[in-house]
Coordinates of C-alpha atoms and ligand atoms in Angstrom, one line a residue:
X1 CA 1.9 16.6 9.9
X2 CA 0.7 20.1 9.7
X3 CA -2.8 21.4 9.4
X4 CA -2.2 22.2 5.6
X5 CA -1.3 18.5 4.8
X6 CA -4.4 17.4 6.9
X7 CA -6.8 19.7 4.9
X8 CA -6.3 17.6 1.7
X9 CA -7.8 14.5 3.5
X10 CA -11.2 16.5 4.0
X11 CA -12.0 15.3 0.2
X12 CA -12.4 11.8 1.6
X13 CA -14.8 13.0 4.3
X14 CA -17.0 15.2 2.1
X15 CA -18.9 12.6 0.1
X16 CA -20.0 11.0 3.3
X17 CA -20.7 14.3 5.3
X18 CA -24.4 13.0 6.0
X19 CA -23.0 9.9 7.8
X20 CA -20.6 12.1 9.8
X21 CA -23.4 14.3 10.9
X22 CA -26.2 11.7 11.4
X23 CA -23.9 9.4 13.3
X24 CA -23.2 11.6 16.2
X25 CA -26.7 12.9 16.2
X26 CA -28.1 9.6 17.1
X27 CA -25.6 9.4 19.8
X28 CA -27.4 12.6 21.4
X29 CA -30.4 10.4 22.3
X30 CA -28.0 8.2 24.4
X31 CA -26.5 11.3 26.0
X32 CA -29.9 12.7 27.1
X33 CA -30.9 9.1 28.3
X34 CA -27.7 8.8 30.3
X35 CA -28.2 12.1 32.0
X36 CA -31.9 11.5 32.8
X37 CA -31.7 8.0 34.3
X38 CA -29.8 8.9 37.4
X39 CA -32.0 11.8 38.1
X40 CA -35.1 9.7 37.6
X41 CA -33.6 7.3 40.0
X42 CA -33.0 10.0 42.5
X43 CA -36.6 11.0 42.2
X44 CA -37.8 7.3 42.7
X45 CA -35.8 7.2 46.0
X46 CA -36.5 10.8 47.2
X47 CA -40.2 11.0 46.3
X48 CA -41.5 7.4 45.6
X49 CA -39.6 5.4 48.3
X50 CA -39.7 8.1 51.1
X51 CA -43.5 8.7 50.6
X52 CA -44.1 4.9 49.9
X53 CA -45.8 6.1 46.6
X54 CA -45.9 2.9 44.5
X55 CA -47.7 4.6 41.6
X56 CA -45.0 7.2 41.4
X57 CA -42.2 4.5 41.4
X58 CA -44.2 2.4 38.7
X59 CA -44.8 5.5 36.5
X60 CA -41.1 6.6 36.9
X61 CA -39.8 3.1 36.3
X62 CA -41.8 2.8 33.0
X63 CA -40.5 6.2 31.9
X64 CA -36.9 4.9 32.5
X65 CA -37.6 1.7 30.4
X66 CA -38.9 3.9 27.5
X67 CA -35.8 6.0 27.8
X68 CA -33.7 3.1 27.7
X69 CA -35.4 1.8 24.4
X70 CA -34.8 5.1 22.9
X71 CA -31.1 4.8 24.1
X72 CA -30.8 1.5 22.3
X73 CA -32.1 2.8 19.1
X74 CA -29.8 5.9 19.2
X75 CA -27.0 3.7 20.0
X76 CA -27.5 1.2 17.2
X77 CA -28.2 4.1 14.7
X78 CA -25.0 6.0 15.8
X79 CA -23.0 2.8 15.5
X80 CA -24.4 2.2 12.0
X81 CA -23.6 5.5 10.5
X82 CA -20.2 5.8 12.3
X83 CA -19.3 2.5 10.6
X84 CA -20.7 3.6 7.0
X85 CA -18.7 6.8 7.3
X86 CA -15.5 5.0 8.5
X87 CA -15.6 2.3 5.9
X88 CA -16.3 4.6 3.0
X89 CA -13.6 7.0 3.8
X90 CA -11.2 4.3 4.3
X91 CA -12.2 2.6 1.0
X92 CA -11.6 5.8 -0.9
X93 CA -8.5 6.7 0.8
X94 CA -7.1 3.2 0.2
X95 CA -8.0 3.5 -3.5
X96 CA -6.2 6.9 -3.8
X97 CA -3.2 5.4 -2.1
X98 CA -3.2 2.5 -4.4
X99 CA -3.5 5.0 -7.5
X100 CA -0.6 6.9 -6.3
X101 CA 1.4 3.7 -5.9
X102 CA 0.6 2.7 -9.4
X103 CA 2.2 5.9 -10.6
X104 CA 5.3 5.2 -8.7
X105 CA 8.7 4.6 -10.6
X106 CA 10.8 1.6 -9.7
X107 CA 13.0 4.0 -7.6
X108 CA 10.0 5.1 -5.6
X109 CA 9.0 1.5 -5.0
X110 CA 12.6 0.6 -4.0
X111 CA 12.5 3.6 -1.6
X112 CA 9.5 2.4 0.4
X113 CA 9.9 -1.3 0.0
X114 CA 6.9 -3.5 -1.1
X115 CA 6.3 -4.9 2.4
X116 CA 6.0 -1.3 3.8
X117 CA 3.5 -0.3 1.0
X118 CA 1.4 -3.4 1.7
X119 CA 1.2 -2.3 5.6
X120 CA 0.3 1.0 4.6
X121 CA -2.4 -0.1 2.3
X122 CA -3.9 -2.4 4.8
X123 CA -3.1 -2.0 8.5
X124 CA -2.5 1.8 8.4
X125 CA -5.9 2.3 6.7
X126 CA -7.7 0.0 9.1
X127 CA -6.1 2.2 12.0
X128 CA -7.7 5.2 10.4
X129 CA -11.1 3.6 9.9
X130 CA -11.0 2.4 13.6
X131 CA -10.3 6.0 14.7
X132 CA -13.1 7.5 12.6
X133 CA -15.6 5.0 13.9
X134 CA -14.8 5.4 17.5
X135 CA -14.5 9.2 17.3
X136 CA -17.9 9.5 15.6
X137 CA -19.5 7.2 18.5
X138 CA -18.0 9.2 21.1
X139 CA -17.4 12.8 19.8
X140 CA -20.9 14.0 21.1
X141 CA -21.6 11.2 23.5
X142 CA -18.6 11.4 25.8
X143 CA -18.2 15.2 26.1
X144 CA -22.1 15.4 26.2
X145 CA -22.3 12.9 29.1
X146 CA -19.1 14.5 30.8
X147 CA -20.7 18.0 30.7
X148 CA -24.2 16.8 31.5
X149 CA -23.0 14.7 34.5
X150 CA -20.7 17.5 35.8
X151 CA -23.8 19.8 35.6
X152 CA -26.2 17.3 37.3
X153 CA -23.5 16.8 40.0
X154 CA -23.4 20.4 40.8
X155 CA -27.2 20.3 40.8
X156 CA -27.4 17.3 43.2
X157 CA -24.8 18.8 45.5
X158 CA -22.5 21.8 44.8
X159 CA -20.4 20.9 47.9
X160 CA -19.6 17.3 46.8
X161 CA -19.0 18.6 43.3
X162 CA -16.0 20.4 44.6
X163 CA -14.2 17.0 44.6
X164 CA -14.6 16.8 40.9
X165 CA -12.8 20.1 40.4
X166 CA -9.8 18.6 41.9
X167 CA -10.1 15.0 40.2
X168 CA -10.8 16.0 36.6
X169 CA -7.6 18.0 36.1
X170 CA -5.6 15.2 37.6
X171 CA -7.1 12.8 35.1
X172 CA -6.5 15.0 32.1
X173 CA -2.8 15.3 33.1
X174 CA -2.6 11.5 33.4
X175 CA -4.0 11.0 29.9
X176 CA -1.6 13.7 28.4
X177 CA 1.4 12.0 29.7
X178 CA 0.3 8.5 28.5
X179 CA -0.4 9.9 25.1
X180 CA 3.0 11.5 24.9
X181 CA 4.6 8.2 25.7
X182 CA 2.4 6.3 23.4
X183 CA 2.8 8.2 20.2
X184 CA 6.5 7.3 19.3
X185 CA 5.9 3.7 20.5
X186 CA 3.0 3.2 18.1
X187 CA 5.0 4.7 15.2
X188 CA 8.0 2.2 16.1
X189 CA 5.4 -0.6 16.1
X190 CA 4.0 0.2 12.7
X191 CA 7.8 0.1 11.4
X192 CA 8.2 -3.3 12.9
X193 CA 5.0 -4.6 11.2
X194 CA 6.6 -3.2 7.9
X195 CA 9.6 -5.3 8.5
X196 CA 7.6 -8.4 9.1
X197 CA 5.5 -7.9 6.1
X198 CA 8.4 -7.4 3.9
X199 CA 9.9 -10.6 5.2
X200 CA 6.7 -12.6 4.7
X201 CA 6.4 -11.2 1.2
X202 CA 9.9 -12.1 0.2
X203 CA 9.6 -15.5 1.5
X204 CA 6.2 -16.4 -0.1
X205 CA 7.3 -15.0 -3.4
X206 CA 10.6 -16.9 -3.4
X207 CA 9.4 -20.1 -1.6
X208 CA 10.7 -22.3 -4.4
X209 CA 14.3 -20.9 -4.2
X210 CA 14.2 -21.2 -0.4
X211 CA 13.2 -24.9 -0.6
X212 CA 15.7 -25.6 -3.5
X213 CA 18.6 -24.2 -1.4
X214 CA 17.3 -25.8 1.9
X215 CA 17.2 -22.3 3.5
X216 CA 13.9 -22.9 5.5
X217 CA 15.6 -22.8 8.8
X218 CA 17.4 -19.4 7.9
X219 CA 14.0 -18.0 6.8
X220 CA 12.3 -19.3 9.9
X221 CA 15.0 -17.8 12.1
X222 CA 14.8 -14.4 10.3
X223 CA 10.8 -14.5 10.6
X224 CA 11.0 -15.4 14.2
X225 CA 13.4 -12.4 15.0
X226 CA 11.2 -9.9 13.1
X227 CA 8.0 -11.5 14.8
X228 CA 9.6 -11.2 18.1
X229 CA 10.5 -7.5 17.4
X230 CA 7.0 -6.7 16.5
X231 CA 5.8 -8.6 19.6
X232 CA 8.2 -6.6 21.8
X233 CA 7.3 -3.3 20.2
X234 CA 3.6 -4.0 20.6
X235 CA 4.0 -4.8 24.1
X236 CA 6.0 -1.7 24.8
X237 CA 3.2 0.4 23.1
X238 CA 0.4 -1.6 24.9
X239 CA 2.1 -1.1 28.2
X240 CA 1.4 2.5 28.0
X241 CA -2.1 2.0 27.2
X242 CA -2.9 -0.5 29.8
X243 CA -2.0 1.6 32.6
X244 CA -4.4 4.1 31.5
X245 CA -7.6 2.3 32.7
X246 CA -6.4 1.2 36.1
X247 CA -4.8 4.8 36.8
X248 CA -8.2 6.3 36.0
X249 CA -10.2 3.7 38.0
X250 CA -7.9 4.3 41.0
X251 CA -8.3 8.2 40.8
X252 CA -12.0 7.9 40.5
X253 CA -12.5 5.2 43.1
X254 CA -10.5 7.4 45.5
X255 CA -12.9 10.3 44.6
X256 CA -16.0 8.0 45.2
X257 CA -14.5 7.1 48.6
X258 CA -14.3 10.7 49.4
X259 CA -17.8 11.5 48.2
X260 CA -19.2 8.6 50.1
X261 CA -17.4 9.8 53.3
X262 CA -18.5 13.6 52.8
X263 CA -22.0 12.7 51.4
X264 CA -22.7 10.2 54.3
X265 CA -21.9 13.0 56.8
X266 CA -24.2 15.4 54.9
X267 CA -27.0 13.0 54.9
X268 CA -26.5 12.3 58.5
X269 CA -26.5 16.1 59.3
X270 CA -29.8 16.4 57.2
X271 CA -28.2 18.7 54.5
X272 CA -28.9 16.2 51.5
X273 CA -31.5 13.6 50.7
X274 CA -30.3 9.9 50.2
X275 CA -31.4 9.8 46.7
X276 CA -29.1 12.8 45.7
X277 CA -26.1 10.7 47.0
X278 CA -27.0 7.6 44.8
X279 CA -27.5 9.9 41.8
X280 CA -24.3 11.8 42.6
X281 CA -22.3 8.5 42.6
X282 CA -24.1 7.5 39.5
X283 CA -23.0 10.7 37.7
X284 CA -19.4 10.2 38.9
X285 CA -19.4 6.8 37.4
X286 CA -20.6 8.3 34.1
X287 CA -17.8 11.0 34.5
X288 CA -15.3 8.2 34.9
X289 CA -16.5 6.1 31.9
X290 CA -16.8 9.2 29.6
X291 CA -13.4 10.2 30.5
X292 CA -12.0 6.8 30.0
X293 CA -13.8 6.7 26.7
X294 CA -12.4 10.1 25.6
X295 CA -9.0 9.0 26.6
X296 CA -9.0 5.8 24.5
X297 CA -10.3 7.9 21.6
X298 CA -7.3 10.2 22.1
X299 CA -5.0 7.3 22.5
X300 CA -6.4 5.6 19.4
X301 CA -6.0 8.7 17.5
X302 CA -2.4 8.9 18.4
X303 CA -2.2 5.4 16.7
X304 CA -4.3 6.7 13.8
X305 CA -2.1 9.8 13.4
X306 CA 0.9 7.8 13.2
X307 CA -0.7 5.6 10.4
X308 CA -1.8 8.9 8.8
X309 CA 1.7 10.2 8.8
X310 CA 2.8 7.1 7.0
X311 CA 0.0 7.1 4.4
X312 CA 1.0 10.9 4.0
X313 CA 4.6 10.0 3.2
X314 CA 3.3 8.0 0.3
X315 CA 1.0 10.5 -0.8
X316 CA 3.4 13.3 -0.7
X317 CA 6.2 11.3 -2.4
X318 CA 7.6 12.9 -5.5
X319 CA 7.1 10.7 -8.4
X320 CA 10.4 10.9 -10.2
X321 CA 9.1 9.7 -13.5
X322 CA 6.0 11.4 -14.9
X323 CA 4.9 12.6 -18.1
X324 CA 3.4 16.0 -16.6
X325 CA 5.9 18.1 -18.5
X326 CA 5.6 16.0 -21.9
X327 CA 5.1 18.5 -24.8
X328 CA 3.6 16.1 -27.2
X329 CA 1.1 14.1 -25.2
X330 CA -0.8 13.1 -28.3
X331 CA 2.1 11.9 -30.3
X332 CA 2.2 8.0 -30.8
X333 CA 5.2 5.9 -31.7
X334 CA 4.4 5.3 -35.5
X335 CA 7.8 4.4 -37.0
X336 CA 10.1 2.7 -34.4
X337 CA 13.3 4.6 -35.2
X338 CA 15.4 4.4 -31.8
X339 CA 18.3 6.6 -31.2
X340 CA 20.6 7.1 -28.1
X341 CA 22.6 10.3 -28.0
X342 CA 25.5 10.3 -25.3
X343 CA 23.4 8.5 -22.7
X344 CA 24.7 8.3 -19.2
X345 CA 22.8 6.6 -16.4
X346 CA 23.3 5.2 -12.8
X347 CA 20.9 3.9 -10.5
X348 CA 22.4 5.6 -7.3
X349 CA 22.9 9.2 -7.9
X350 CA 25.8 9.4 -5.5
X351 CA 27.8 6.4 -7.1
X352 CA 30.9 7.2 -9.0
X353 CA 30.4 4.7 -11.7
X354 CA 28.0 4.9 -14.7
X355 CA 25.8 1.9 -15.4
X356 CA 25.5 3.3 -18.9
X357 CA 28.6 5.4 -20.0
X358 CA 28.1 7.5 -23.0
X359 CA 25.8 5.3 -25.1
X360 CA 25.2 6.4 -28.7
X361 CA 23.6 4.5 -31.6
X362 CA 20.9 4.9 -34.1
X363 CA 18.5 2.1 -35.1
X364 CA 16.3 2.9 -38.1
X365 CA 12.8 1.9 -38.2
X366 CA 12.3 -1.7 -38.9
X367 CA 16.0 -2.9 -38.2
X368 CA 16.9 -5.7 -36.0
X369 CA 19.5 -5.0 -33.3
X370 CA 21.2 -7.5 -31.1
X371 CA 22.9 -6.6 -27.8
X372 CA 25.6 -8.8 -26.2
X373 CA 28.1 -8.5 -23.4
X374 CA 29.2 -9.8 -20.2
X375 CA 26.6 -10.2 -17.3
X376 CA 26.0 -7.0 -15.4
X377 CA 27.4 -4.8 -18.2
X378 CA 24.1 -2.8 -18.5
X379 CA 22.3 -4.5 -21.3
X380 CA 18.8 -4.6 -19.6
X381 CA 19.4 -1.1 -18.1
X382 CA 19.9 0.3 -21.6
X383 CA 16.7 -1.3 -23.1
X384 CA 14.6 -0.2 -20.0
X385 CA 15.3 3.5 -21.0
X386 CA 13.6 3.0 -24.2
X387 CA 10.2 2.4 -22.5
X388 CA 11.2 5.1 -19.9
X389 CA 11.2 2.5 -17.1
X390 CA 14.2 4.9 -15.9
X391 CA 15.1 8.2 -17.3
X392 CA 18.8 9.0 -18.5
X393 CA 20.9 11.2 -16.2
X394 CA 22.3 13.1 -19.2
X395 CA 22.0 12.7 -23.0
X396 CA 18.7 11.7 -24.7
X397 CA 16.8 8.8 -25.8
X398 CA 14.8 9.5 -29.0
X399 CA 12.1 7.5 -30.6
X400 CA 11.0 8.6 -34.2
X401 CA 13.2 11.7 -33.6
X402 CA 11.4 12.9 -30.4
X403 CA 12.9 12.6 -26.9
X404 CA 11.0 9.9 -24.9
X405 CA 10.2 12.4 -22.2
X406 CA 7.9 14.3 -24.6
X407 CA 5.5 11.4 -25.0
X408 CA 2.7 10.6 -22.7
X409 CA 3.8 7.4 -20.8
X410 CA 0.7 5.5 -22.2
X411 CA 1.5 6.4 -25.8
X412 CA 5.3 5.6 -25.6
X413 CA 4.8 2.3 -23.7
X414 CA 1.8 1.4 -26.1
X415 CA 4.3 1.5 -28.9
X416 CA 7.0 -0.5 -27.2
X417 CA 6.5 -4.3 -26.5
X418 CA 8.8 -5.7 -23.9
X419 CA 9.5 -9.2 -22.9
X420 CA 11.7 -8.7 -19.8
X421 CA 14.2 -11.1 -18.4
X422 CA 12.0 -11.9 -15.4
X423 CA 8.6 -11.4 -16.9
X424 CA 5.6 -12.7 -15.0
X425 CA 2.1 -13.9 -15.7
X426 CA -0.8 -13.4 -13.5
X427 CA -3.4 -15.7 -12.0
X428 CA -6.4 -16.2 -14.2
X429 CA -6.6 -18.2 -17.5
X430 CA -4.1 -18.1 -20.4
X431 CA -6.3 -16.2 -22.8
X432 CA -6.8 -13.5 -20.3
X433 CA -3.1 -13.2 -19.7
X434 CA -2.3 -12.8 -23.4
X435 CA -5.0 -10.1 -23.8
X436 CA -2.9 -7.9 -21.7
X437 CA -1.3 -7.3 -25.0
X438 CA -4.7 -6.5 -26.7
X439 CA -7.9 -6.5 -24.7
X440 CA -9.9 -6.8 -27.8
X441 CA -8.0 -9.7 -29.4
X442 CA -10.1 -12.3 -30.9
X443 CA -9.6 -16.0 -30.1
X444 CA -8.0 -16.6 -33.6
X445 CA -5.6 -13.5 -33.0
X446 CA -4.6 -15.0 -29.6
X447 CA -3.9 -18.4 -31.3
X448 CA -1.9 -16.7 -34.0
X449 CA 0.3 -14.8 -31.6
X450 CA 0.8 -18.0 -29.4
X451 CA 1.6 -19.9 -32.6
X452 CA 4.3 -17.4 -33.5
X453 CA 5.8 -17.7 -30.1
X454 CA 5.8 -21.5 -30.3
X455 CA 3.4 -21.7 -27.4
X456 CA 0.2 -22.9 -29.3
X457 CA 1.2 -26.5 -29.2
X458 CA 1.7 -26.8 -25.4
X459 CA -1.4 -24.7 -24.7
X460 CA -3.4 -27.1 -26.6
X461 CA -1.9 -29.9 -24.5
X462 CA -3.7 -28.4 -21.4
X463 CA -7.2 -30.1 -21.0
X464 CA -8.8 -26.6 -20.9
X465 CA -6.4 -25.2 -23.6
X466 CA -6.4 -21.4 -23.6
X467 CA -8.9 -21.4 -20.7
X468 CA -6.4 -23.2 -18.6
X469 CA -5.8 -21.5 -15.3
X470 CA -2.5 -20.1 -14.4
X471 CA -1.4 -20.0 -10.8
X472 CA 0.0 -16.7 -9.1
X473 CA 3.0 -15.5 -11.3
X474 CA 2.5 -18.3 -13.6
X475 CA 3.8 -20.8 -11.3
X476 CA 2.3 -23.9 -13.1
X477 CA 4.1 -23.5 -16.4
X478 CA 7.8 -24.2 -17.0
X479 CA 10.4 -21.4 -17.4
X480 CA 10.4 -21.8 -21.1
X481 CA 6.6 -22.0 -21.6
X482 CA 6.3 -18.8 -19.5
X483 CA 8.8 -17.1 -21.8
X484 CA 6.9 -18.2 -24.9
X485 CA 3.5 -17.0 -23.4
X486 CA 5.2 -13.6 -22.5
X487 CA 6.4 -13.3 -26.1
X488 CA 2.9 -14.0 -27.4
X489 CA 1.5 -11.4 -25.0
X490 CA 4.0 -8.7 -26.4
X491 CA 3.1 -9.8 -30.0
X492 CA -0.5 -9.1 -29.6
X493 CA 0.3 -5.6 -28.8
X494 CA 1.6 -5.2 -32.3
X495 CA 4.2 -2.8 -31.2
X496 CA 6.5 -0.7 -33.4
X497 CA 9.5 -1.6 -31.2
X498 CA 9.9 -5.1 -29.6
X499 CA 12.4 -5.6 -27.0
X500 CA 13.2 -9.1 -26.2
X501 CA 15.5 -9.1 -23.1
X502 CA 17.0 -12.6 -22.7
X503 CA 13.5 -13.8 -23.1
X504 CA 14.3 -17.0 -24.9
X505 CA 17.1 -18.0 -22.4
X506 CA 14.9 -20.9 -21.2
X507 CA 14.0 -22.1 -24.6
X508 CA 16.0 -24.7 -26.5
X509 CA 17.9 -23.5 -29.6
X510 CA 15.6 -25.3 -32.2
X511 CA 12.5 -23.7 -30.7
X512 CA 14.2 -20.4 -30.5
X513 CA 15.0 -20.6 -34.2
X514 CA 11.3 -21.1 -35.0
X515 CA 10.2 -18.4 -32.9
X516 CA 12.8 -16.0 -34.6
X517 CA 11.4 -17.2 -38.0
X518 CA 7.9 -16.6 -37.1
X519 CA 8.8 -13.1 -35.6
X520 CA 10.5 -12.2 -38.9
X521 CA 7.1 -13.0 -40.7
X522 CA 4.7 -11.4 -38.1
X523 CA 6.6 -8.4 -37.3
X524 CA 7.6 -7.1 -40.7
X525 CA 8.7 -3.3 -40.3
X526 CA 8.8 -3.7 -36.5
X527 CA 12.1 -2.4 -34.8
X528 CA 13.4 -5.4 -32.8
X529 CA 16.1 -5.3 -30.1
X530 CA 17.2 -8.7 -28.8
X531 CA 19.3 -8.9 -25.6
X532 CA 21.1 -12.1 -25.3
X533 CA 24.1 -14.0 -23.9
X534 CA 23.9 -16.5 -26.9
X535 CA 25.4 -15.4 -30.2
X536 CA 23.1 -17.7 -32.1
X537 CA 20.2 -15.6 -30.9
X538 CA 21.5 -12.2 -32.2
X539 CA 24.0 -13.1 -35.2
X540 CA 21.3 -12.4 -37.9
X541 CA 20.7 -8.9 -36.6
X542 CA 21.3 -6.0 -38.9
X543 CA 23.5 -4.5 -36.2
X544 CA 24.9 -5.9 -33.1
X545 CA 26.0 -3.9 -29.9
X546 CA 28.9 -5.3 -28.0
X547 CA 28.9 -4.0 -24.5
X548 CA 31.4 -4.0 -21.7
X549 CA 31.2 -2.3 -18.4
X550 CA 28.5 0.1 -19.3
X551 CA 30.0 1.0 -22.6
X552 CA 29.3 0.1 -26.2
X553 CA 32.8 -1.1 -27.3
X554 CA 32.0 -2.2 -30.9
X555 CA 29.0 -2.3 -33.3
X556 CA 28.5 -3.9 -36.6
X557 CA 27.2 -6.9 -38.3
X558 CA 28.2 -10.5 -37.2
X559 CA 30.8 -10.7 -40.0
X560 CA 32.2 -7.3 -39.2
X561 CA 32.5 -8.0 -35.5
X562 CA 34.0 -11.5 -36.0
X563 CA 36.8 -9.8 -38.1
X564 CA 37.3 -6.7 -36.0
X565 CA 36.1 -7.1 -32.4
X566 CA 38.3 -9.2 -30.0
X567 CA 35.7 -9.7 -27.2
X568 CA 32.9 -10.7 -29.8
X569 CA 35.4 -13.1 -31.4
X570 CA 36.3 -14.5 -27.9
X571 CA 32.6 -15.1 -27.1
X572 CA 32.0 -16.6 -30.4
X573 CA 35.0 -18.9 -30.0
X574 CA 33.7 -19.9 -26.5
X575 CA 30.2 -20.7 -27.6
X576 CA 31.0 -22.6 -30.8
X577 CA 34.1 -24.3 -29.3
X578 CA 36.1 -23.3 -32.4
Ligands
LIG601 N1 17.2 -1.8 -9.8 C1 18.6 -1.6 -9.7 N2 19.1 -1.1 -8.6 C2 20.3 -0.8 -8.6 N3 21.3 -1.4 -9.3 C3 21.0 -2.1 -10.4 C4 19.4 -2.4 -10.6 N4 19.3 -3.2 -11.7 C5 20.6 -3.4 -12.1 N5 21.6 -2.7 -11.4 C6 23.0 -2.8 -11.5 O1 23.2 -2.2 -12.8 C7 24.2 -2.9 -13.5 C8 23.8 -3.4 -15.0 O2 22.7 -4.2 -14.7 P1 21.9 -4.9 -15.8 O3 20.7 -5.7 -15.4 O4 21.6 -3.7 -16.8 O5 23.0 -5.9 -16.5 P2 22.9 -7.0 -17.7 O6 23.9 -6.6 -18.7 O7 21.4 -6.8 -18.3 O8 23.2 -8.2 -16.8 P3 22.5 -9.7 -17.2 O9 23.1 -10.1 -18.6 O10 23.2 -10.4 -16.1 O11 21.1 -9.7 -17.2 C9 24.6 -4.1 -12.7 O12 25.9 -3.7 -11.9 C10 23.5 -4.3 -11.7 O13 24.0 -4.6 -10.4

């Protein structure tokens, strides 16, 4: 990550600049105290003890207690403001990341995988928050103590301080080597965490399928392997970190031994008072702890930089489906006229086969169209292009004569109601779920829409009716009930174009007929596109598209197709046993 790309993250710091300044300022109190205490101790020994001056010892002792109290206040204040700065910046950054992901196209989401996005939104942001907090607490304190202690060490004894000139560069080199080793290891650790999160997510979302196929053991083995991989990579990363503290302690302890030996000789020779050696050793310990703290900050920043890099990847991702270039952002879908002109589409841009191969048709406002064809022939893909869930690779999709790319995504999708094959509901009550279609819908409107979708009856069977709580993904209603609630939700939107993609597959034929009759009544003037494997679901449409292998092989009314389209005739014969 270059400096340029880091610059844009300053905006998440700016609103909390006061916390960023106040936190380290409080820590200065601690620095001053840390530097003063060993000096005062030296004074107690050199003046108070040597001269048997109890009064001096008590006065200096009281001063040391007062300094310690100030230090405690400074420490608490510093920690408080550092925490505020870190938490607020992290929260804003997480929000910005979430907003960016909300704008992602399906392809963008597929590129990152949901598990990885979850890790980036949670663990990676936490790493950055920890780094900010630690940095603010130590950015003035550790260098302050380091500089102050080195100066005081020279004041106490320039001769002994020469040992520091050798020791400090050695420590800096050790830290640099450890950091260089640690960075790629932390990067790999986060990737392993991604893999584990993806596995957990897939397993929890599909727990019912796993149980019904008795795949528990397989999933357990998969989880175990990824968990082990994460453990291994964490241990590898931590191994580099844990050598840091002992290595530093070893170097500094050797230095202290050298100081004791040289200092002892100096005291015996009468070149230095005893108190100065005590203070010098205190300052050496401070130098050790500030260097350890600084190196831990550097190490954690290595981890946070790896996380920031991963967050930046999401922030920088090109969203391949936007309405930035839309020329008619204010235009709304008013009539519901749908036209496909020589549309070609494929999911993988390097694949040779088209998923949609030269599709052309014109559906006038208010007409009903049915789409039928073998599984995987491209029916769902075709309808997803109408609401711009994907963009055509060539050719154009027109609504009311205007290319869908010229509408704002909001206006376009407001005009198109979709009941997808795998539509889901959300946790919350039934009424709230239906209000996704129209946030201002009255209870009566909700009931009417549910009634048209043949959902009113079973909703009223729940003890709480429309206030009944749905589980995550609508897990506590049956497949057919879920489909009917999804249709009601789409109806409340009062769309100009309604797409029903196999949305009554789990509903019995008699109920489906009632739904169709109610839709006829409620959606007069609305263009309807019904995708289905069942001829009975689409036979009354004004026009039926027969698809095979990404192409429209025939088009016409039920009677025309029965007479002229072999594939349609075959499906009809199979389904009616005639
Ligand atoms: N998100 C995706 N990424 C890659 N390929 C996809 C994706 N969705 C569908 N496909 C592929 O595109 C082709 C058309 O799929 P589509 O879902 O449009 O078929 P369909 O006719 O609606 O099938 P069905 O009747 O089974 O629902 C299939 O070969 C499918 O594997």
